Amino acid sequence: LIGLSKVKETINGFVSVIELNRKLGRMPDFNMHMIFKGNAGTGKTTVARLLAEIYYNLGYVKRNKLVEVQSQDLIGEFLGQTGPKTQAIIESALDGVLFIDEAYQLNPYTANRADTFKEECIAELIQQMENNRDKLVVIFAGYTDEMRDFLERANTGLKSRIGREIEFPDYSADELIEIFEKIVESNGMKLEDAAKFKARGIIEEASLDKARFGNARFARSLYERIEIRRGLISTVNYQLSTK
């Protein structure tokens, strides 16, 4: 992965502890449930997928499996449905990793009154995280400020069950150009210097809007827009040549 030096450093620390304990013939007994926090497109989901594979290869989890869900996937439509629904998703992730994206939306206390469905979901998550500590790693992911509020307010027992918080910083312009260039090359093309200069200007201008900027997603979106324009130009040229 490009960039993410602090994230890589933290994960390498996890790997070192697991490898040391494996050499000693024991399973590390520490809390691996964690928070991934950062803006959109900073690599949270990608790193979670890689982490699930790393844990499997090290023998920390029994299956190379990452179950990805949104917060709404855990909430039932009627009173009493949320607990069993949450439990079913957790059971599907046992012996692997459960990744809950936009987890801050599970915060029961963002409105004027408590949301009983979300309270039920958080209570079930806490119970299952404790009961299946040796069978499951849960990663809660979302925007930094929202995840901080979620951890403080959702449930007093949740914070004590989170072993690590990993911050995913925004990519620099240099890193985004490198990501963009790799996307271009992976599609069988080469980015010329003039095009790279133009792309940098577009990325730098777009990154000024911090609230809407998508980091690596923007680099992907920029490539897709270029492909659409290139396709339109090719179509027009073909139509002109056949007239």
mmCIF file of N, CA and C in Angstrom, residues 117-232:
data_model
loop_
_atom_site.group_PDB
_atom_site.id
_atom_site.type_symbol
_atom_site.label_atom_id
_atom_site.label_comp_id
_atom_site.label_asym_id
_atom_site.label_seq_id
_atom_site.Cartn_x
_atom_site.Cartn_y
_atom_site.Cartn_z
ATOM 1 N N PHE A 117 -33.350 0.337 19.563
ATOM 2 C CA PHE A 117 -32.836 -0.669 18.638
ATOM 3 C C PHE A 117 -31.307 -0.659 18.650
ATOM 4 N N LYS A 118 -30.727 0.546 18.598
ATOM 5 C CA LYS A 118 -29.275 0.656 18.592
ATOM 6 C C LYS A 118 -28.687 0.254 19.940
ATOM 7 N N GLU A 119 -29.389 0.574 21.009
ATOM 8 C CA GLU A 119 -28.942 0.135 22.334
ATOM 9 C C GLU A 119 -28.876 -1.380 22.394
ATOM 10 N N GLU A 120 -29.899 -2.024 21.854
ATOM 11 C CA GLU A 120 -29.936 -3.490 21.838
ATOM 12 C C GLU A 120 -28.788 -4.047 21.004
ATOM 13 N N CYS A 121 -28.494 -3.404 19.883
ATOM 14 C CA CYS A 121 -27.412 -3.854 19.016
ATOM 15 C C CYS A 121 -26.063 -3.753 19.726
ATOM 16 N N ILE A 122 -25.786 -2.617 20.346
ATOM 17 C CA ILE A 122 -24.519 -2.418 21.048
ATOM 18 C C ILE A 122 -24.379 -3.410 22.197
ATOM 19 N N ALA A 123 -25.451 -3.621 22.945
ATOM 20 C CA ALA A 123 -25.405 -4.567 24.060
ATOM 21 C C ALA A 123 -25.079 -5.980 23.578
ATOM 22 N N GLU A 124 -25.671 -6.368 22.448
ATOM 23 C CA GLU A 124 -25.408 -7.696 21.886
ATOM 24 C C GLU A 124 -23.965 -7.803 21.383
ATOM 25 N N LEU A 125 -23.486 -6.751 20.741
ATOM 26 C CA LEU A 125 -22.107 -6.738 20.259
ATOM 27 C C LEU A 125 -21.122 -6.904 21.416
ATOM 28 N N ILE A 126 -21.337 -6.160 22.487
ATOM 29 C CA ILE A 126 -20.445 -6.230 23.645
ATOM 30 C C ILE A 126 -20.425 -7.636 24.231
ATOM 31 N N GLN A 127 -21.603 -8.216 24.374
ATOM 32 C CA GLN A 127 -21.682 -9.566 24.934
ATOM 33 C C GLN A 127 -20.972 -10.587 24.053
ATOM 34 N N GLN A 128 -21.207 -10.503 22.754
ATOM 35 C CA GLN A 128 -20.607 -11.474 21.838
ATOM 36 C C GLN A 128 -19.092 -11.262 21.699
ATOM 37 N N MET A 129 -18.636 -10.019 21.751
ATOM 38 C CA MET A 129 -17.209 -9.738 21.696
ATOM 39 C C MET A 129 -16.493 -10.351 22.896
ATOM 40 N N GLU A 130 -17.143 -10.305 24.044
ATOM 41 C CA GLU A 130 -16.551 -10.880 25.242
ATOM 42 C C GLU A 130 -16.623 -12.405 25.215
ATOM 43 N N ASN A 131 -17.779 -12.934 24.821
ATOM 44 C CA ASN A 131 -17.963 -14.392 24.817
ATOM 45 C C ASN A 131 -17.089 -15.089 23.771
ATOM 46 N N ASN A 132 -16.811 -14.389 22.660
ATOM 47 C CA ASN A 132 -16.061 -14.996 21.548
ATOM 48 C C ASN A 132 -14.714 -14.307 21.336
ATOM 49 N N ARG A 133 -14.111 -13.909 22.416
ATOM 50 C CA ARG A 133 -12.859 -13.158 22.337
ATOM 51 C C ARG A 133 -11.764 -13.936 21.610
ATOM 52 N N ASP A 134 -11.773 -15.256 21.754
ATOM 53 C CA ASP A 134 -10.750 -16.075 21.104
ATOM 54 C C ASP A 134 -11.167 -16.566 19.723
ATOM 55 N N LYS A 135 -12.341 -16.130 19.250
ATOM 56 C CA LYS A 135 -12.834 -16.586 17.954
ATOM 57 C C LYS A 135 -13.136 -15.458 16.980
ATOM 58 N N LEU A 136 -12.984 -14.231 17.428
ATOM 59 C CA LEU A 136 -13.481 -13.131 16.605
ATOM 60 C C LEU A 136 -12.692 -11.852 16.863
ATOM 61 N N VAL A 137 -12.404 -11.129 15.772
ATOM 62 C CA VAL A 137 -11.870 -9.774 15.848
ATOM 63 C C VAL A 137 -12.911 -8.851 15.224
ATOM 64 N N VAL A 138 -13.316 -7.811 15.958
ATOM 65 C CA VAL A 138 -14.294 -6.846 15.450
ATOM 66 C C VAL A 138 -13.583 -5.518 15.195
ATOM 67 N N ILE A 139 -13.775 -4.975 13.991
ATOM 68 C CA ILE A 139 -13.217 -3.672 13.632
ATOM 69 C C ILE A 139 -14.378 -2.714 13.380
ATOM 70 N N PHE A 140 -14.444 -1.641 14.164
ATOM 71 C CA PHE A 140 -15.433 -0.582 13.964
ATOM 72 C C PHE A 140 -14.756 0.536 13.164
ATOM 73 N N ALA A 141 -15.377 0.971 12.074
ATOM 74 C CA ALA A 141 -14.736 1.958 11.202
ATOM 75 C C ALA A 141 -15.656 3.136 10.927
ATOM 76 N N GLY A 142 -15.035 4.305 10.740
ATOM 77 C CA GLY A 142 -15.815 5.481 10.392
ATOM 78 C C GLY A 142 -14.988 6.745 10.489
ATOM 79 N N TYR A 143 -15.650 7.892 10.297
ATOM 80 C CA TYR A 143 -14.976 9.189 10.360
ATOM 81 C C TYR A 143 -14.453 9.456 11.770
ATOM 82 N N THR A 144 -13.354 10.178 11.858
ATOM 83 C CA THR A 144 -12.639 10.351 13.132
ATOM 84 C C THR A 144 -13.515 10.961 14.222
ATOM 85 N N ASP A 145 -14.104 12.117 13.974
ATOM 86 C CA ASP A 145 -14.887 12.796 15.016
ATOM 87 C C ASP A 145 -16.099 11.981 15.424
ATOM 88 N N GLU A 146 -16.788 11.413 14.441
ATOM 89 C CA GLU A 146 -17.984 10.621 14.733
ATOM 90 C C GLU A 146 -17.632 9.360 15.530
ATOM 91 N N MET A 147 -16.487 8.745 15.200
ATOM 92 C CA MET A 147 -16.084 7.539 15.928
ATOM 93 C C MET A 147 -15.658 7.869 17.353
ATOM 94 N N ARG A 148 -15.071 9.030 17.562
ATOM 95 C CA ARG A 148 -14.708 9.451 18.920
ATOM 96 C C ARG A 148 -15.969 9.621 19.773
ATOM 97 N N ASP A 149 -16.971 10.253 19.195
ATOM 98 C CA ASP A 149 -18.228 10.453 19.909
ATOM 99 C C ASP A 149 -18.929 9.113 20.156
ATOM 100 N N PHE A 150 -18.886 8.242 19.161
ATOM 101 C CA PHE A 150 -19.492 6.909 19.282
ATOM 102 C C PHE A 150 -18.868 6.130 20.436
ATOM 103 N N LEU A 151 -17.561 6.158 20.524
ATOM 104 C CA LEU A 151 -16.860 5.393 21.552
ATOM 105 C C LEU A 151 -17.139 5.951 22.943
ATOM 106 N N GLU A 152 -17.305 7.250 23.041
ATOM 107 C CA GLU A 152 -17.547 7.875 24.335
ATOM 108 C C GLU A 152 -18.984 7.692 24.815
ATOM 109 N N ARG A 153 -19.944 7.660 23.881
ATOM 110 C CA ARG A 153 -21.346 7.754 24.282
ATOM 111 C C ARG A 153 -22.168 6.493 24.060
ATOM 112 N N ALA A 154 -21.742 5.612 23.166
ATOM 113 C CA ALA A 154 -22.603 4.494 22.769
ATOM 114 C C ALA A 154 -22.943 3.580 23.937
ATOM 115 N N ASN A 155 -21.930 3.186 24.709
ATOM 116 C CA ASN A 155 -22.144 2.283 25.847
ATOM 117 C C ASN A 155 -20.871 2.308 26.693
ATOM 118 N N THR A 156 -21.044 2.396 28.001
ATOM 119 C CA THR A 156 -19.879 2.495 28.880
ATOM 120 C C THR A 156 -18.988 1.260 28.800
ATOM 121 N N GLY A 157 -19.565 0.109 28.431
ATOM 122 C CA GLY A 157 -18.781 -1.121 28.361
ATOM 123 C C GLY A 157 -18.051 -1.326 27.052
ATOM 124 N N LEU A 158 -18.397 -0.524 26.025
ATOM 125 C CA LEU A 158 -17.792 -0.739 24.702
ATOM 126 C C LEU A 158 -16.328 -0.310 24.680
ATOM 127 N N LYS A 159 -16.038 0.850 25.261
ATOM 128 C CA LYS A 159 -14.686 1.395 25.202
ATOM 129 C C LYS A 159 -13.666 0.446 25.814
ATOM 130 N N SER A 160 -14.037 -0.225 26.905
ATOM 131 C CA SER A 160 -13.102 -1.130 27.573
ATOM 132 C C SER A 160 -12.822 -2.381 26.752
ATOM 133 N N ARG A 161 -13.664 -2.655 25.753
ATOM 134 C CA ARG A 161 -13.485 -3.846 24.922
ATOM 135 C C ARG A 161 -12.779 -3.555 23.604
ATOM 136 N N ILE A 162 -12.413 -2.300 23.403
ATOM 137 C CA ILE A 162 -11.656 -1.911 22.214
ATOM 138 C C ILE A 162 -10.178 -1.855 22.592
ATOM 139 N N GLY A 163 -9.385 -2.710 21.969
ATOM 140 C CA GLY A 163 -7.979 -2.781 22.323
ATOM 141 C C GLY A 163 -7.108 -1.734 21.656
ATOM 142 N N ARG A 164 -7.471 -1.328 20.440
ATOM 143 C CA ARG A 164 -6.621 -0.414 19.677
ATOM 144 C C ARG A 164 -7.480 0.566 18.879
ATOM 145 N N GLU A 165 -6.940 1.776 18.689
ATOM 146 C CA GLU A 165 -7.530 2.755 17.774
ATOM 147 C C GLU A 165 -6.458 3.134 16.760
ATOM 148 N N ILE A 166 -6.788 3.022 15.476
ATOM 149 C CA ILE A 166 -5.825 3.338 14.425
ATOM 150 C C ILE A 166 -6.366 4.489 13.587
ATOM 151 N N GLU A 167 -5.573 5.541 13.501
ATOM 152 C CA GLU A 167 -5.946 6.722 12.721
ATOM 153 C C GLU A 167 -5.416 6.588 11.298
ATOM 154 N N PHE A 168 -6.300 6.787 10.321
ATOM 155 C CA PHE A 168 -5.935 6.751 8.907
ATOM 156 C C PHE A 168 -5.884 8.189 8.386
ATOM 157 N N PRO A 169 -4.675 8.723 8.149
ATOM 158 C CA PRO A 169 -4.562 10.120 7.704
ATOM 159 C C PRO A 169 -4.965 10.279 6.246
ATOM 160 N N ASP A 170 -5.261 11.516 5.870
ATOM 161 C CA ASP A 170 -5.498 11.814 4.455
ATOM 162 C C ASP A 170 -4.202 11.589 3.675
ATOM 163 N N TYR A 171 -4.347 11.207 2.412
ATOM 164 C CA TYR A 171 -3.183 11.051 1.549
ATOM 165 C C TYR A 171 -2.665 12.422 1.116
ATOM 166 N N SER A 172 -1.355 12.514 0.947
ATOM 167 C CA SER A 172 -0.759 13.734 0.381
ATOM 168 C C SER A 172 -0.989 13.750 -1.128
ATOM 169 N N ALA A 173 -0.735 14.904 -1.750
ATOM 170 C CA ALA A 173 -0.884 15.012 -3.206
ATOM 171 C C ALA A 173 0.077 14.055 -3.913
ATOM 172 N N ASP A 174 1.303 13.929 -3.403
ATOM 173 C CA ASP A 174 2.281 13.009 -4.011
ATOM 174 C C ASP A 174 1.784 11.565 -3.951
ATOM 175 N N GLU A 175 1.223 11.190 -2.809
ATOM 176 C CA GLU A 175 0.717 9.822 -2.659
ATOM 177 C C GLU A 175 -0.467 9.570 -3.580
ATOM 178 N N LEU A 176 -1.342 10.565 -3.719
ATOM 179 C CA LEU A 176 -2.509 10.401 -4.592
ATOM 180 C C LEU A 176 -2.111 10.311 -6.063
ATOM 181 N N ILE A 177 -1.090 11.069 -6.452
ATOM 182 C CA ILE A 177 -0.579 10.965 -7.822
ATOM 183 C C ILE A 177 -0.013 9.573 -8.047
ATOM 184 N N GLU A 178 0.698 9.051 -7.070
ATOM 185 C CA GLU A 178 1.251 7.707 -7.185
ATOM 186 C C GLU A 178 0.134 6.668 -7.297
ATOM 187 N N ILE A 179 -0.927 6.838 -6.496
ATOM 188 C CA ILE A 179 -2.084 5.937 -6.579
ATOM 189 C C ILE A 179 -2.738 6.041 -7.956
ATOM 190 N N PHE A 180 -2.923 7.282 -8.413
ATOM 191 C CA PHE A 180 -3.535 7.511 -9.724
ATOM 192 C C PHE A 180 -2.708 6.870 -10.836
ATOM 193 N N GLU A 181 -1.394 7.014 -10.742
ATOM 194 C CA GLU A 181 -0.510 6.459 -11.761
ATOM 195 C C GLU A 181 -0.591 4.930 -11.778
ATOM 196 N N LYS A 182 -0.692 4.317 -10.609
ATOM 197 C CA LYS A 182 -0.812 2.856 -10.546
ATOM 198 C C LYS A 182 -2.138 2.385 -11.142
ATOM 199 N N ILE A 183 -3.200 3.161 -10.919
ATOM 200 C CA ILE A 183 -4.498 2.818 -11.520
ATOM 201 C C ILE A 183 -4.397 2.861 -13.042
ATOM 202 N N VAL A 184 -3.754 3.908 -13.548
ATOM 203 C CA VAL A 184 -3.569 4.044 -14.996
ATOM 204 C C VAL A 184 -2.758 2.873 -15.552
ATOM 205 N N GLU A 185 -1.644 2.554 -14.892
ATOM 206 C CA GLU A 185 -0.778 1.468 -15.360
ATOM 207 C C GLU A 185 -1.468 0.113 -15.274
ATOM 208 N N SER A 186 -2.293 -0.086 -14.249
ATOM 209 C CA SER A 186 -2.996 -1.366 -14.116
ATOM 210 C C SER A 186 -4.015 -1.574 -15.221
ATOM 211 N N ASN A 187 -4.368 -0.490 -15.918
ATOM 212 C CA ASN A 187 -5.290 -0.579 -17.048
ATOM 213 C C ASN A 187 -4.556 -0.509 -18.392
ATOM 214 N N GLY A 188 -3.260 -0.796 -18.341
ATOM 215 C CA GLY A 188 -2.491 -0.951 -19.570
ATOM 216 C C GLY A 188 -2.076 0.330 -20.244
ATOM 217 N N MET A 189 -2.022 1.439 -19.496
ATOM 218 C CA MET A 189 -1.630 2.718 -20.091
ATOM 219 C C MET A 189 -0.502 3.350 -19.295
ATOM 220 N N LYS A 190 0.049 4.438 -19.826
ATOM 221 C CA LYS A 190 1.134 5.156 -19.177
ATOM 222 C C LYS A 190 0.746 6.612 -19.018
ATOM 223 N N LEU A 191 1.093 7.179 -17.866
ATOM 224 C CA LEU A 191 0.777 8.572 -17.580
ATOM 225 C C LEU A 191 1.959 9.450 -17.990
ATOM 226 N N GLU A 192 1.771 10.276 -19.007
ATOM 227 C CA GLU A 192 2.829 11.167 -19.464
ATOM 228 C C GLU A 192 2.987 12.331 -18.489
ATOM 229 N N ASP A 193 4.121 13.004 -18.556
ATOM 230 C CA ASP A 193 4.428 14.081 -17.615
ATOM 231 C C ASP A 193 3.381 15.195 -17.644
ATOM 232 N N ALA A 194 2.950 15.568 -18.845
ATOM 233 C CA ALA A 194 1.955 16.644 -18.968
ATOM 234 C C ALA A 194 0.634 16.236 -18.317
ATOM 235 N N ALA A 195 0.246 14.966 -18.503
ATOM 236 C CA ALA A 195 -0.993 14.464 -17.897
ATOM 237 C C ALA A 195 -0.859 14.382 -16.382
ATOM 238 N N LYS A 196 0.333 13.999 -15.914
ATOM 239 C CA LYS A 196 0.575 13.923 -14.469
ATOM 240 C C LYS A 196 0.469 15.318 -13.832
ATOM 241 N N PHE A 197 1.011 16.313 -14.508
ATOM 242 C CA PHE A 197 0.938 17.693 -14.018
ATOM 243 C C PHE A 197 -0.518 18.152 -13.949
ATOM 244 N N LYS A 198 -1.278 17.829 -14.985
ATOM 245 C CA LYS A 198 -2.692 18.198 -15.016
ATOM 246 C C LYS A 198 -3.457 17.495 -13.899
ATOM 247 N N ALA A 199 -3.191 16.212 -13.709
ATOM 248 C CA ALA A 199 -3.877 15.435 -12.667
ATOM 249 C C ALA A 199 -3.564 15.989 -11.279
ATOM 250 N N ARG A 200 -2.308 16.375 -11.051
ATOM 251 C CA ARG A 200 -1.931 16.935 -9.752
ATOM 252 C C ARG A 200 -2.744 18.200 -9.444
ATOM 253 N N GLY A 201 -2.887 19.064 -10.449
ATOM 254 C CA GLY A 201 -3.667 20.281 -10.253
ATOM 255 C C GLY A 201 -5.109 19.983 -9.890
ATOM 256 N N ILE A 202 -5.699 18.999 -10.572
ATOM 257 C CA ILE A 202 -7.085 18.618 -10.293
ATOM 258 C C ILE A 202 -7.213 18.066 -8.878
ATOM 259 N N ILE A 203 -6.279 17.204 -8.494
ATOM 260 C CA ILE A 203 -6.313 16.587 -7.158
ATOM 261 C C ILE A 203 -6.121 17.630 -6.064
ATOM 262 N N GLU A 204 -5.153 18.539 -6.258
ATOM 263 C CA GLU A 204 -4.891 19.560 -5.247
ATOM 264 C C GLU A 204 -6.088 20.485 -5.069
ATOM 265 N N GLU A 205 -6.738 20.844 -6.157
ATOM 266 C CA GLU A 205 -7.917 21.709 -6.069
ATOM 267 C C GLU A 205 -9.068 20.994 -5.356
ATOM 268 N N ALA A 206 -9.298 19.722 -5.715
ATOM 269 C CA ALA A 206 -10.391 18.969 -5.107
ATOM 270 C C ALA A 206 -10.151 18.729 -3.620
ATOM 271 N N SER A 207 -8.891 18.559 -3.220
ATOM 272 C CA SER A 207 -8.574 18.251 -1.820
ATOM 273 C C SER A 207 -8.804 19.431 -0.888
ATOM 274 N N LEU A 208 -9.008 20.618 -1.429
ATOM 275 C CA LEU A 208 -9.289 21.781 -0.594
ATOM 276 C C LEU A 208 -10.633 21.659 0.103
ATOM 277 N N ASP A 209 -11.551 20.908 -0.501
ATOM 278 C CA ASP A 209 -12.872 20.673 0.110
ATOM 279 C C ASP A 209 -12.765 19.418 0.977
ATOM 280 N N LYS A 210 -12.283 19.584 2.208
ATOM 281 C CA LYS A 210 -12.001 18.454 3.077
ATOM 282 C C LYS A 210 -13.251 17.621 3.374
ATOM 283 N N ALA A 211 -14.407 18.273 3.460
ATOM 284 C CA ALA A 211 -15.634 17.571 3.832
ATOM 285 C C ALA A 211 -16.098 16.606 2.749
ATOM 286 N N ARG A 212 -15.764 16.880 1.488
ATOM 287 C CA ARG A 212 -16.282 16.062 0.388
ATOM 288 C C ARG A 212 -15.210 15.278 -0.348
ATOM 289 N N PHE A 213 -13.956 15.543 -0.050
ATOM 290 C CA PHE A 213 -12.870 14.905 -0.791
ATOM 291 C C PHE A 213 -12.785 13.422 -0.442
ATOM 292 N N GLY A 214 -12.568 12.585 -1.470
ATOM 293 C CA GLY A 214 -12.590 11.140 -1.272
ATOM 294 C C GLY A 214 -11.247 10.450 -1.260
ATOM 295 N N ASN A 215 -10.121 11.223 -1.192
ATOM 296 C CA ASN A 215 -8.796 10.625 -1.135
ATOM 297 C C ASN A 215 -8.573 9.636 -2.283
ATOM 298 N N ALA A 216 -8.268 8.376 -1.980
ATOM 299 C CA ALA A 216 -7.993 7.393 -3.038
ATOM 300 C C ALA A 216 -9.220 7.146 -3.909
ATOM 301 N N ARG A 217 -10.401 7.304 -3.343
ATOM 302 C CA ARG A 217 -11.620 7.163 -4.151
ATOM 303 C C ARG A 217 -11.674 8.236 -5.224
ATOM 304 N N PHE A 218 -11.185 9.436 -4.889
ATOM 305 C CA PHE A 218 -11.173 10.510 -5.890
ATOM 306 C C PHE A 218 -10.230 10.158 -7.030
ATOM 307 N N ALA A 219 -9.066 9.557 -6.684
ATOM 308 C CA ALA A 219 -8.120 9.149 -7.732
ATOM 309 C C ALA A 219 -8.763 8.140 -8.674
ATOM 310 N N ARG A 220 -9.501 7.186 -8.107
ATOM 311 C CA ARG A 220 -10.221 6.203 -8.930
ATOM 312 C C ARG A 220 -11.296 6.885 -9.769
ATOM 313 N N SER A 221 -12.037 7.802 -9.152
ATOM 314 C CA SER A 221 -13.103 8.512 -9.858
ATOM 315 C C SER A 221 -12.538 9.356 -10.996
ATOM 316 N N LEU A 222 -11.384 9.975 -10.756
ATOM 317 C CA LEU A 222 -10.743 10.785 -11.801
ATOM 318 C C LEU A 222 -10.385 9.926 -13.000
ATOM 319 N N TYR A 223 -9.830 8.746 -12.752
ATOM 320 C CA TYR A 223 -9.495 7.843 -13.854
ATOM 321 C C TYR A 223 -10.763 7.431 -14.623
ATOM 322 N N GLU A 224 -11.818 7.122 -13.898
ATOM 323 C CA GLU A 224 -13.058 6.688 -14.556
ATOM 324 C C GLU A 224 -13.645 7.788 -15.421
ATOM 325 N N ARG A 225 -13.558 9.040 -14.945
ATOM 326 C CA ARG A 225 -14.061 10.158 -15.747
ATOM 327 C C ARG A 225 -13.239 10.336 -17.011
ATOM 328 N N ILE A 226 -11.928 10.142 -16.894
ATOM 329 C CA ILE A 226 -11.048 10.224 -18.064
ATOM 330 C C ILE A 226 -11.405 9.138 -19.079
ATOM 331 N N GLU A 227 -11.665 7.934 -18.594
ATOM 332 C CA GLU A 227 -12.035 6.834 -19.482
ATOM 333 C C GLU A 227 -13.335 7.122 -20.226
ATOM 334 N N ILE A 228 -14.289 7.707 -19.507
ATOM 335 C CA ILE A 228 -15.569 8.054 -20.146
ATOM 336 C C ILE A 228 -15.338 9.094 -21.245
ATOM 337 N N ARG A 229 -14.544 10.116 -20.940
ATOM 338 C CA ARG A 229 -14.277 11.161 -21.938
ATOM 339 C C ARG A 229 -13.504 10.592 -23.129
ATOM 340 N N ARG A 230 -12.546 9.724 -22.830
ATOM 341 C CA ARG A 230 -11.758 9.110 -23.911
ATOM 342 C C ARG A 230 -12.661 8.269 -24.806
ATOM 343 N N GLY A 231 -13.612 7.548 -24.171
ATOM 344 C CA GLY A 231 -14.545 6.740 -24.949
ATOM 345 C C GLY A 231 -15.444 7.585 -25.823
ATOM 346 N N LEU A 232 -15.902 8.734 -25.291
ATOM 347 C CA LEU A 232 -16.755 9.630 -26.069
ATOM 348 C C LEU A 232 -16.000 10.203 -27.260
#
